Amino acid sequence: MFIGHYAPAFVGKTIAKTVPLWVLFAAVQLVDIGWGVFIATGVEHVRIIDGFTASNDFDLYDMPWTHSLLMAAIWAIVAGYVWSLIARSDKRTGGLVVGAAVFSHWLIDLLVHVPDLALFPGSEIKLGFGIWNNAPLAIGLELAFILIGMTLYVTSTTPKSTLGKVWPFVGGGLLIALYGVGMTVAPPPDMVAVGASSIGMYLIMCGIAAVFDATRDAQ
Ligand SMILES: [Zn+2]
């Protein structure tokens, strides 16, 4: 999934009000940001096969260090612990929510991926319910997740300015537009470009979240 991953970030912000939304946007995609680095550096591998699933062309046959169940749990624990160290207040809630946000990535991937999520590095058992093969359902889930998550966030925060009032529509529209671009543009030819372009996309998403942080009050 792509923008659906941000639903837990929006919900997390309603629970841990001191954690910036952009941090939660980075947390829910942390294992994919790691994937971008590992794909570009050859630690993990992907094959691009035209029409591999109805939703995208990625055969994600080797990503044990970012997308196995065990490693996703470890990334989540480490990220939550790091947040509890650097947070100035609300350390426990913030750490738990950051950790849960990181782990939510694996659970949402489990819904949509074809069986490519190993239990642990080296495991032959790979999981994935394959909703990507039903493109209308996959698109509907992405939109439902993001709209429900954003609605919960918007109704629990208040705008600080006019921009804060309009940003849910502009920022939400940008998220959906970037998802549309990702769905329609063919993947780049080499692995460095695949990794770099996906990390670039996640940074843009964090920028959109930072505008939410700057223009809406969570307290
Ligand atoms: Zn992923």
CSV table of C-alpha atoms and ligand atoms in Angstrom, one decimal:
chain,number,residue,atom,x,y,z
A,1,MET,CA,0.0,0.0,0.0
A,2,PHE,CA,1.1,3.6,-0.4
A,3,ILE,CA,-1.0,6.4,1.0
A,4,GLY,CA,-3.1,4.0,3.1
A,5,HIS,CA,0.1,3.6,5.3
A,6,TYR,CA,-0.5,7.2,6.4
A,7,ALA,CA,-3.8,6.4,8.1
A,8,PRO,CA,-2.1,5.0,11.3
A,9,ALA,CA,0.1,8.2,11.3
A,10,PHE,CA,-2.9,10.4,11.4
A,11,VAL,CA,-4.5,8.3,14.1
A,12,GLY,CA,-1.3,8.1,16.1
A,13,LYS,CA,-1.2,11.9,16.2
A,14,THR,CA,-4.6,12.0,17.9
A,15,ILE,CA,-3.1,9.7,20.6
A,16,ALA,CA,0.5,11.1,21.0
A,17,LYS,CA,-0.1,14.9,20.5
A,18,THR,CA,3.6,15.8,21.2
A,19,VAL,CA,4.9,13.7,18.3
A,20,PRO,CA,5.1,15.8,15.1
A,21,LEU,CA,2.9,14.3,12.3
A,22,TRP,CA,5.9,14.4,10.0
A,23,VAL,CA,7.8,12.0,12.4
A,24,LEU,CA,4.8,9.6,12.2
A,25,PHE,CA,4.8,9.9,8.4
A,26,ALA,CA,8.4,8.9,8.4
A,27,ALA,CA,7.7,6.1,11.0
A,28,VAL,CA,4.9,4.4,9.0
A,29,GLN,CA,7.2,4.3,6.0
A,30,LEU,CA,10.5,3.5,7.9
A,31,VAL,CA,10.8,0.0,6.5
A,32,ASP,CA,10.2,1.3,3.0
A,33,ILE,CA,12.7,4.0,3.4
A,34,GLY,CA,15.2,1.3,4.6
A,35,TRP,CA,14.0,-0.7,1.5
A,36,GLY,CA,14.9,2.2,-0.8
A,37,VAL,CA,18.4,2.3,0.7
A,38,PHE,CA,18.9,-1.5,0.6
A,39,ILE,CA,17.5,-1.7,-3.0
A,40,ALA,CA,19.9,1.0,-4.2
A,41,THR,CA,22.9,-0.6,-2.4
A,42,GLY,CA,22.1,-4.2,-3.5
A,43,VAL,CA,21.4,-5.5,0.0
A,44,GLU,CA,17.8,-6.4,-1.0
A,45,HIS,CA,16.5,-7.1,-4.5
A,46,VAL,CA,13.5,-6.5,-6.6
A,47,ARG,CA,12.6,-7.6,-10.2
A,48,ILE,CA,10.5,-5.3,-12.4
A,49,ILE,CA,8.1,-7.5,-14.3
A,50,ASP,CA,5.5,-5.8,-16.4
A,51,GLY,CA,2.1,-6.6,-14.9
A,52,PHE,CA,3.5,-8.7,-12.0
A,53,THR,CA,0.4,-7.7,-10.0
A,54,ALA,CA,-2.7,-5.8,-11.2
A,55,SER,CA,-1.5,-2.8,-9.2
A,56,ASN,CA,2.3,-2.6,-9.9
A,57,ASP,CA,5.3,-4.2,-11.6
A,58,PHE,CA,7.4,-5.1,-8.6
A,59,ASP,CA,8.4,-8.7,-7.9
A,60,LEU,CA,9.6,-8.1,-4.3
A,61,TYR,CA,11.3,-11.5,-4.0
A,62,ASP,CA,14.1,-10.5,-1.6
A,63,MET,CA,13.6,-8.0,1.2
A,64,PRO,CA,14.3,-10.0,4.4
A,65,TRP,CA,16.0,-7.1,6.3
A,66,THR,CA,13.2,-4.6,6.0
A,67,HIS,CA,10.0,-6.6,5.4
A,68,SER,CA,10.2,-9.8,7.3
A,69,LEU,CA,7.8,-10.0,10.3
A,70,LEU,CA,10.8,-10.4,12.8
A,71,MET,CA,12.7,-7.4,11.3
A,72,ALA,CA,9.6,-5.2,11.1
A,73,ALA,CA,9.1,-5.8,14.8
A,74,ILE,CA,12.8,-5.0,15.6
A,75,TRP,CA,12.7,-1.8,13.5
A,76,ALA,CA,9.5,-0.8,15.5
A,77,ILE,CA,11.1,-1.5,18.9
A,78,VAL,CA,14.3,0.4,18.0
A,79,ALA,CA,12.4,3.4,16.5
A,80,GLY,CA,10.0,3.6,19.5
A,81,TYR,CA,13.0,3.4,21.9
A,82,VAL,CA,14.9,6.1,20.0
A,83,TRP,CA,11.9,8.4,20.1
A,84,SER,CA,11.5,7.8,23.9
A,85,LEU,CA,15.1,8.9,24.3
A,86,ILE,CA,14.9,12.1,22.2
A,87,ALA,CA,11.4,13.2,23.1
A,88,ARG,CA,11.3,16.1,25.7
A,89,SER,CA,7.9,15.1,27.1
A,90,ASP,CA,5.3,12.3,26.9
A,91,LYS,CA,8.2,9.8,26.3
A,92,ARG,CA,6.3,6.6,27.0
A,93,THR,CA,3.2,7.4,24.9
A,94,GLY,CA,5.3,8.9,22.2
A,95,GLY,CA,7.6,5.9,22.0
A,96,LEU,CA,4.7,3.4,22.0
A,97,VAL,CA,2.9,5.3,19.2
A,98,VAL,CA,6.1,5.7,17.1
A,99,GLY,CA,6.8,2.0,17.5
A,100,ALA,CA,3.2,1.0,16.6
A,101,ALA,CA,3.4,3.3,13.6
A,102,VAL,CA,6.5,1.6,12.3
A,103,PHE,CA,4.9,-1.9,12.8
A,104,SER,CA,1.7,-0.8,11.2
A,105,HIS,CA,3.6,-0.7,7.9
A,106,TRP,CA,4.0,-4.5,7.9
A,107,LEU,CA,0.4,-5.2,8.8
A,108,ILE,CA,-0.9,-3.0,6.0
A,109,ASP,CA,1.6,-4.5,3.5
A,110,LEU,CA,0.3,-8.0,4.6
A,111,LEU,CA,-3.1,-7.1,3.3
A,112,VAL,CA,-2.0,-6.0,-0.2
A,113,HIS,CA,1.3,-7.8,-1.0
A,114,VAL,CA,1.4,-11.1,-2.8
A,115,PRO,CA,3.2,-13.6,-0.5
A,116,ASP,CA,6.6,-12.0,-0.3
A,117,LEU,CA,6.7,-11.1,3.4
A,118,ALA,CA,9.0,-13.6,5.1
A,119,LEU,CA,8.5,-14.6,8.8
A,120,PHE,CA,12.2,-13.9,9.4
A,121,PRO,CA,15.4,-13.5,7.3
A,122,GLY,CA,16.0,-16.9,5.6
A,123,SER,CA,12.4,-18.2,6.2
A,124,GLU,CA,10.7,-20.0,3.4
A,125,ILE,CA,7.3,-19.1,4.8
A,126,LYS,CA,6.2,-15.9,3.1
A,127,LEU,CA,2.9,-14.1,3.7
A,128,GLY,CA,0.7,-11.7,1.8
A,129,PHE,CA,-3.1,-11.6,1.1
A,130,GLY,CA,-2.6,-10.3,-2.4
A,131,ILE,CA,-5.2,-7.5,-2.6
A,132,TRP,CA,-2.9,-5.8,-5.1
A,133,ASN,CA,-4.2,-8.3,-7.6
A,134,ASN,CA,-7.7,-6.8,-7.3
A,135,ALA,CA,-6.8,-3.2,-8.5
A,136,PRO,CA,-10.3,-1.6,-7.8
A,137,LEU,CA,-10.3,-3.1,-4.3
A,138,ALA,CA,-6.7,-2.0,-3.7
A,139,ILE,CA,-7.4,1.6,-4.8
A,140,GLY,CA,-10.6,1.7,-2.8
A,141,LEU,CA,-8.8,0.5,0.4
A,142,GLU,CA,-6.0,3.1,-0.1
A,143,LEU,CA,-8.6,5.9,-0.4
A,144,ALA,CA,-10.8,4.6,2.5
A,145,PHE,CA,-7.8,4.3,4.8
A,146,ILE,CA,-6.4,7.8,4.1
A,147,LEU,CA,-9.8,9.5,4.2
A,148,ILE,CA,-10.8,7.8,7.6
A,149,GLY,CA,-7.3,8.5,9.1
A,150,MET,CA,-7.3,12.2,7.9
A,151,THR,CA,-10.9,12.8,9.1
A,152,LEU,CA,-10.0,11.5,12.6
A,153,TYR,CA,-6.9,13.8,12.6
A,154,VAL,CA,-8.8,16.9,11.3
A,155,THR,CA,-11.6,16.5,13.8
A,156,SER,CA,-9.2,16.2,16.8
A,157,THR,CA,-7.1,19.3,15.7
A,158,THR,CA,-7.9,22.9,15.2
A,159,PRO,CA,-6.6,25.3,12.5
A,160,LYS,CA,-4.1,28.0,13.6
A,161,SER,CA,-4.6,30.0,10.4
A,162,THR,CA,-6.5,30.2,7.1
A,163,LEU,CA,-3.8,27.8,5.7
A,164,GLY,CA,-4.7,25.4,8.5
A,165,LYS,CA,-8.3,25.4,7.4
A,166,VAL,CA,-7.5,24.7,3.7
A,167,TRP,CA,-4.5,22.4,4.1
A,168,PRO,CA,-6.5,19.2,4.8
A,169,PHE,CA,-8.0,19.7,1.3
A,170,VAL,CA,-4.7,20.8,-0.4
A,171,GLY,CA,-2.4,18.4,1.5
A,172,GLY,CA,-4.9,15.5,1.2
A,173,GLY,CA,-5.3,16.2,-2.5
A,174,LEU,CA,-1.5,16.2,-2.9
A,175,LEU,CA,-1.3,12.8,-1.2
A,176,ILE,CA,-3.9,11.3,-3.5
A,177,ALA,CA,-2.3,13.0,-6.6
A,178,LEU,CA,1.1,11.6,-5.7
A,179,TYR,CA,-0.4,8.2,-5.3
A,180,GLY,CA,-2.0,8.5,-8.7
A,181,VAL,CA,1.4,9.5,-10.2
A,182,GLY,CA,3.1,6.5,-8.5
A,183,MET,CA,0.4,4.2,-10.0
A,184,THR,CA,0.7,5.4,-13.5
A,185,VAL,CA,4.4,6.2,-14.0
A,186,ALA,CA,6.6,3.2,-15.0
A,187,PRO,CA,9.3,2.3,-12.5
A,188,PRO,CA,12.7,3.8,-13.3
A,189,PRO,CA,15.2,1.5,-15.1
A,190,ASP,CA,18.0,0.9,-12.5
A,191,MET,CA,17.9,0.0,-8.8
A,192,VAL,CA,19.6,3.2,-7.6
A,193,ALA,CA,16.9,5.2,-9.3
A,194,VAL,CA,14.1,2.9,-7.8
A,195,GLY,CA,15.5,3.4,-4.3
A,196,ALA,CA,16.2,7.1,-4.7
A,197,SER,CA,12.8,8.0,-6.2
A,198,SER,CA,10.9,6.1,-3.5
A,199,ILE,CA,12.9,7.8,-0.7
A,200,GLY,CA,12.3,11.2,-2.5
A,201,MET,CA,8.6,10.5,-2.6
A,202,TYR,CA,8.5,9.7,1.2
A,203,LEU,CA,10.4,12.9,1.9
A,204,ILE,CA,7.8,14.9,0.0
A,205,MET,CA,5.1,13.2,2.0
A,206,CYS,CA,6.9,14.2,5.2
A,207,GLY,CA,6.9,17.8,3.9
A,208,ILE,CA,3.2,17.7,3.4
A,209,ALA,CA,2.8,16.4,7.0
A,210,ALA,CA,5.1,19.2,8.3
A,211,VAL,CA,2.6,21.8,6.9
A,212,PHE,CA,-0.1,20.1,8.9
A,213,ASP,CA,2.1,20.4,12.0
A,214,ALA,CA,2.8,24.1,11.4
A,215,THR,CA,-0.8,25.1,10.6
A,216,ARG,CA,-3.0,23.0,12.9
A,217,ASP,CA,-3.0,22.7,16.7
A,218,ALA,CA,-3.2,19.2,18.2
A,219,GLN,CA,-3.5,20.2,21.9
B,1,ZN,ZN,6.6,-1.9,2.4
